[in-house]
Short mmCIF file of C-alpha atoms in Angstrom, two decimals:
data_model
loop_
_atom_site.label_atom_id
_atom_site.label_comp_id
_atom_site.label_asym_id
_atom_site.label_seq_id
_atom_site.Cartn_x
_atom_site.Cartn_y
_atom_site.Cartn_z
CA UNK A 320 -73.47 104.10 2.07
CA UNK A 321 -73.91 105.37 5.64
CA UNK A 322 -74.32 103.40 8.85
CA UNK A 323 -75.93 105.13 11.82
CA UNK A 324 -74.82 103.60 15.13
CA UNK A 325 -75.00 104.23 18.86
CA UNK A 326 -72.25 104.28 21.47
CA UNK A 327 -69.71 101.58 20.76
CA UNK A 328 -69.39 100.81 24.45
CA UNK A 329 -73.06 99.93 24.86
CA UNK A 330 -74.74 99.27 21.50
CA UNK A 331 -74.60 95.57 20.69
CA UNK A 332 -77.20 96.05 17.95
CA UNK A 333 -74.92 98.58 16.22
CA UNK A 334 -71.90 96.30 16.39
CA UNK A 335 -73.53 93.62 14.22
CA UNK A 336 -73.85 95.54 10.91
CA UNK A 337 -70.73 97.60 11.62
CA UNK A 338 -68.60 94.49 11.94
CA UNK A 339 -70.30 92.92 8.94
CA UNK A 340 -69.39 95.87 6.74
CA UNK A 341 -65.88 96.35 8.13
CA UNK A 342 -64.88 92.67 8.08
CA UNK A 343 -66.29 92.29 4.55
CA UNK A 344 -64.25 95.27 3.36
CA UNK A 345 -67.28 97.35 2.31
CA UNK A 346 -66.76 101.09 2.32
CA UNK A 347 -69.21 103.07 4.44
CA UNK A 348 -69.52 106.32 6.33
CA UNK A 349 -70.05 105.93 10.05
CA UNK A 350 -72.56 108.26 11.72
CA UNK A 351 -72.32 107.88 15.51
CA UNK A 352 -75.14 109.10 17.74
CA UNK A 353 -74.96 109.39 21.51
CA UNK A 354 -77.50 107.09 23.10
CA UNK A 355 -79.57 108.20 26.10
CA UNK A 356 -79.09 111.90 25.35
CA UNK A 357 -81.85 114.42 24.74
CA UNK A 358 -80.54 115.06 21.24
CA UNK A 359 -80.70 111.40 20.25
CA UNK A 360 -84.42 111.28 19.35
CA UNK A 361 -84.13 114.35 17.16
CA UNK A 362 -81.01 113.09 15.41
CA UNK A 363 -82.17 109.52 14.81
CA UNK A 364 -85.43 110.78 13.33
CA UNK A 365 -83.40 112.08 10.40
CA UNK A 366 -82.31 108.55 9.54
CA UNK A 367 -84.68 105.91 10.90
CA UNK A 368 -88.50 105.83 11.03
CA UNK A 369 -88.19 103.34 13.89
CA UNK A 370 -86.26 105.83 15.98
CA UNK A 371 -83.54 103.31 16.81
CA UNK A 372 -80.01 102.38 15.81
CA UNK A 373 -78.63 100.88 13.69
CA UNK A 374 -79.85 102.27 10.41
CA UNK A 375 -78.25 101.93 6.98
CA UNK A 376 -78.66 104.68 4.40
CA UNK A 377 -77.83 103.72 0.81
CA UNK A 378 -78.75 106.54 -1.52
CA UNK A 379 -82.48 107.17 -1.19
CA UNK A 380 -83.04 103.92 0.68
CA UNK A 381 -83.01 103.53 4.45
CA UNK A 382 -82.90 100.09 6.04
CA UNK A 383 -83.28 99.67 9.79
CA UNK A 384 -82.86 96.79 12.23
CA UNK A 385 -79.62 94.80 12.31
CA UNK A 386 -81.09 91.67 10.70
CA UNK A 387 -82.70 93.57 7.81
CA UNK A 388 -79.51 95.54 7.28
CA UNK A 389 -77.50 92.33 7.13
CA UNK A 390 -79.89 90.78 4.63
CA UNK A 391 -79.73 93.89 2.47
CA UNK A 392 -75.94 94.05 2.55
CA UNK A 393 -75.68 90.36 1.63
CA UNK A 394 -77.97 90.91 -1.38
CA UNK A 395 -76.23 94.15 -2.34
CA UNK A 396 -72.83 92.41 -2.44
CA UNK A 397 -73.57 88.81 -3.50
CA UNK A 398 -69.98 88.24 -4.58
CA UNK A 399 -68.91 88.40 -0.92
CA UNK A 400 -71.11 85.41 0.03
CA UNK A 401 -72.10 86.83 3.41
CA UNK A 402 -74.48 83.91 3.82
CA UNK A 403 -73.15 80.35 3.32
CA UNK A 404 -73.26 79.15 -0.28
CA UNK A 405 -74.88 75.82 0.60
CA UNK A 406 -78.67 76.06 0.98
CA UNK A 407 -78.82 73.90 4.10
CA UNK A 408 -75.99 75.82 5.75
CA UNK A 409 -77.68 79.07 4.77
CA UNK A 410 -80.88 77.95 6.49
CA UNK A 411 -78.97 77.09 9.66
CA UNK A 412 -77.13 80.43 9.56
CA UNK A 413 -80.40 82.32 9.26
CA UNK A 414 -81.89 80.23 12.07
CA UNK A 415 -79.13 80.99 14.55
CA UNK A 416 -79.18 84.69 13.60
CA UNK A 417 -82.93 84.78 14.18
CA UNK A 418 -82.43 82.98 17.49
CA UNK A 419 -79.92 85.63 18.56
CA UNK A 420 -82.11 88.42 17.25
CA UNK A 421 -85.19 87.37 19.22
CA UNK A 422 -83.88 85.30 22.11
CA UNK A 423 -81.36 84.98 24.94
CA UNK A 424 -83.24 87.54 27.04
CA UNK A 425 -81.69 86.47 30.33
CA UNK A 426 -78.18 86.96 28.99
CA UNK A 427 -79.10 90.30 27.43
CA UNK A 428 -80.73 91.63 30.58
CA UNK A 429 -78.21 90.41 33.11
CA UNK A 430 -75.03 90.86 31.08
CA UNK A 431 -75.53 93.95 28.89
CA UNK A 432 -72.75 94.85 26.49
CA UNK A 433 -70.14 97.03 28.14
CA UNK A 434 -66.90 96.92 26.20
CA UNK A 435 -64.80 98.94 28.63
CA UNK A 436 -65.79 97.14 31.84
CA UNK A 437 -64.22 94.05 33.42
CA UNK A 438 -66.90 92.44 35.59
CA UNK A 439 -66.19 88.72 36.07
CA UNK A 440 -69.15 86.84 37.49
CA UNK A 441 -71.53 89.78 37.58
CA UNK A 442 -75.06 89.03 36.37
CA UNK A 443 -74.71 85.26 36.46
CA UNK A 444 -77.66 83.09 37.41
CA UNK A 445 -79.01 79.71 36.36
CA UNK A 446 -81.20 81.18 33.60
CA UNK A 447 -78.23 83.10 32.19
CA UNK A 448 -76.15 79.93 32.24
CA UNK A 449 -78.80 78.21 30.14
CA UNK A 450 -78.38 80.92 27.50
CA UNK A 451 -74.59 80.60 27.72
CA UNK A 452 -74.80 76.82 27.31
CA UNK A 453 -77.04 77.15 24.26
CA UNK A 454 -74.67 79.60 22.58
CA UNK A 455 -71.64 77.44 23.40
CA UNK A 456 -73.43 74.46 21.86
CA UNK A 457 -74.16 76.41 18.67
CA UNK A 458 -70.55 77.46 18.34
CA UNK A 459 -69.13 74.04 19.19
CA UNK A 460 -71.39 72.18 16.76
CA UNK A 461 -70.75 74.55 13.88
CA UNK A 462 -66.99 74.58 14.40
CA UNK A 463 -66.99 70.77 14.44
CA UNK A 464 -68.88 70.72 11.15
CA UNK A 465 -67.05 73.52 9.34
CA UNK A 466 -63.64 73.78 11.01
CA UNK A 467 -61.83 72.35 7.99
CA UNK A 468 -63.09 75.24 5.83
CA UNK A 469 -61.81 78.06 8.04
CA UNK A 470 -61.96 79.64 11.52
CA UNK A 471 -65.45 81.16 11.41
CA UNK A 472 -68.74 79.47 12.31
CA UNK A 473 -69.31 78.31 8.74
CA UNK A 474 -65.64 78.30 7.80
CA UNK A 475 -65.60 81.69 6.06
CA UNK A 476 -66.95 84.92 7.53
CA UNK A 477 -70.73 85.30 7.36
CA UNK A 478 -73.55 87.31 8.88
CA UNK A 479 -73.70 84.72 11.66
CA UNK A 480 -70.26 85.72 12.95
CA UNK A 481 -71.26 89.38 13.00
CA UNK A 482 -74.44 88.53 14.90
CA UNK A 483 -72.62 86.65 17.64
CA UNK A 484 -69.75 89.15 18.01
CA UNK A 485 -71.57 91.17 20.72
CA UNK A 486 -71.91 87.95 22.72
CA UNK A 487 -68.17 87.40 22.38
CA UNK A 488 -67.71 90.88 23.86
CA UNK A 489 -70.14 90.13 26.69
CA UNK A 490 -68.38 86.89 27.55
CA UNK A 491 -65.06 88.75 27.77
CA UNK A 492 -66.55 91.49 29.99
CA UNK A 493 -68.17 89.09 32.43
CA UNK A 494 -65.44 86.46 32.43
CA UNK A 495 -67.75 83.70 31.20
CA UNK A 496 -66.23 80.22 31.26
CA UNK A 497 -66.68 78.35 27.98
CA UNK A 498 -65.94 74.85 26.71
CA UNK A 499 -62.68 74.55 24.81
CA UNK A 500 -64.01 74.78 21.24
CA UNK A 501 -66.38 77.64 22.05
CA UNK A 502 -63.62 79.53 23.85
CA UNK A 503 -61.27 79.09 20.90
CA UNK A 504 -63.90 80.57 18.60
CA UNK A 505 -64.62 83.48 20.98
CA UNK A 506 -60.90 84.25 21.32
CA UNK A 507 -60.52 84.25 17.54
CA UNK A 508 -63.42 86.66 17.01
CA UNK A 509 -62.26 88.94 19.81
CA UNK A 510 -58.83 89.17 18.18
CA UNK A 511 -60.17 90.19 14.75
CA UNK A 512 -58.64 93.54 13.75
CA UNK A 513 -62.10 94.86 12.91
CA UNK A 514 -63.47 94.02 16.35
CA UNK A 515 -60.35 95.37 18.01
CA UNK A 516 -60.94 98.61 16.11
CA UNK A 517 -64.44 98.79 17.61
CA UNK A 518 -63.08 98.07 21.10
CA UNK A 519 -60.41 100.76 20.80
CA UNK A 520 -63.01 103.32 19.73
CA UNK A 521 -65.29 102.30 22.62
CA UNK A 522 -62.46 102.99 25.04
CA UNK A 523 -62.19 106.53 23.68
CA UNK A 524 -65.84 107.32 24.36
CA UNK A 525 -66.55 109.49 27.37
CA UNK A 526 -70.25 108.82 28.02
CA UNK A 527 -71.13 107.08 31.28
CA UNK A 528 -74.74 106.00 31.73
CA UNK A 529 -75.49 105.30 35.42
CA UNK A 530 -78.90 103.77 34.59
CA UNK A 531 -77.16 101.21 32.37
CA UNK A 532 -74.40 100.52 34.87
CA UNK A 533 -75.96 100.39 38.37
CA UNK A 534 -73.08 98.18 39.47
CA UNK A 535 -70.63 101.08 39.07
CA UNK A 536 -71.15 104.08 41.33
CA UNK A 537 -68.98 106.31 39.20
CA UNK A 538 -67.12 106.18 35.90
CA UNK A 539 -63.50 105.11 35.97
CA UNK A 540 -62.41 107.95 33.68
CA UNK A 541 -62.13 111.37 35.36
CA UNK A 542 -63.15 113.09 32.10
CA UNK A 543 -66.31 110.99 31.65
CA UNK A 544 -69.60 112.66 30.75
CA UNK A 545 -72.39 111.38 32.97
CA UNK A 546 -75.49 110.88 30.82
CA UNK A 547 -78.81 110.81 32.65
CA UNK A 548 -81.18 111.22 29.68
#
């Protein structure tokens, strides 16, 4: 099984299936591609008909899009119960994953994932706060319902936790203030060894994309590679 991903510093979509596989203990080969480079389109065409990351290659089968990949992995390894066992909980988990997959545009646009940056307050506006409040409500409600079963949204680790991990990273980057229960959940996810592995790898990347970081005039690392497409 191979997982094709983009830069760990920037690619929130790649983080979702990567964390799902790593946290679940599923063996896979990681194929990193450098986003925003001229070679990217040629390289991704070898793996994904959509021309985007992430893509999962399992034998002769290719699955693309983070939600489809997650569904496939959950079906491929049913013993891991990567969706909640209860039907009602499963429906809620799928609903909040779909909401993340297709919504929260203000948060996405104003606070893009940037693992290596520390930018408290940047990108905030009233519309972004509405997205933040909605996410905090989701986390708070689910932890209140399932806290006795474990520390994840539904007690045990599921696709839902993998889907909201990039938001946890964003909240850390931009210093977002959260209610107590939501903050406790975010802190727990951020401290997961699997997510810390991703963060450490992101810090080793050298690409700096000015178009994606207009708030920084230059990269902090002297050995950074400036990528302009």
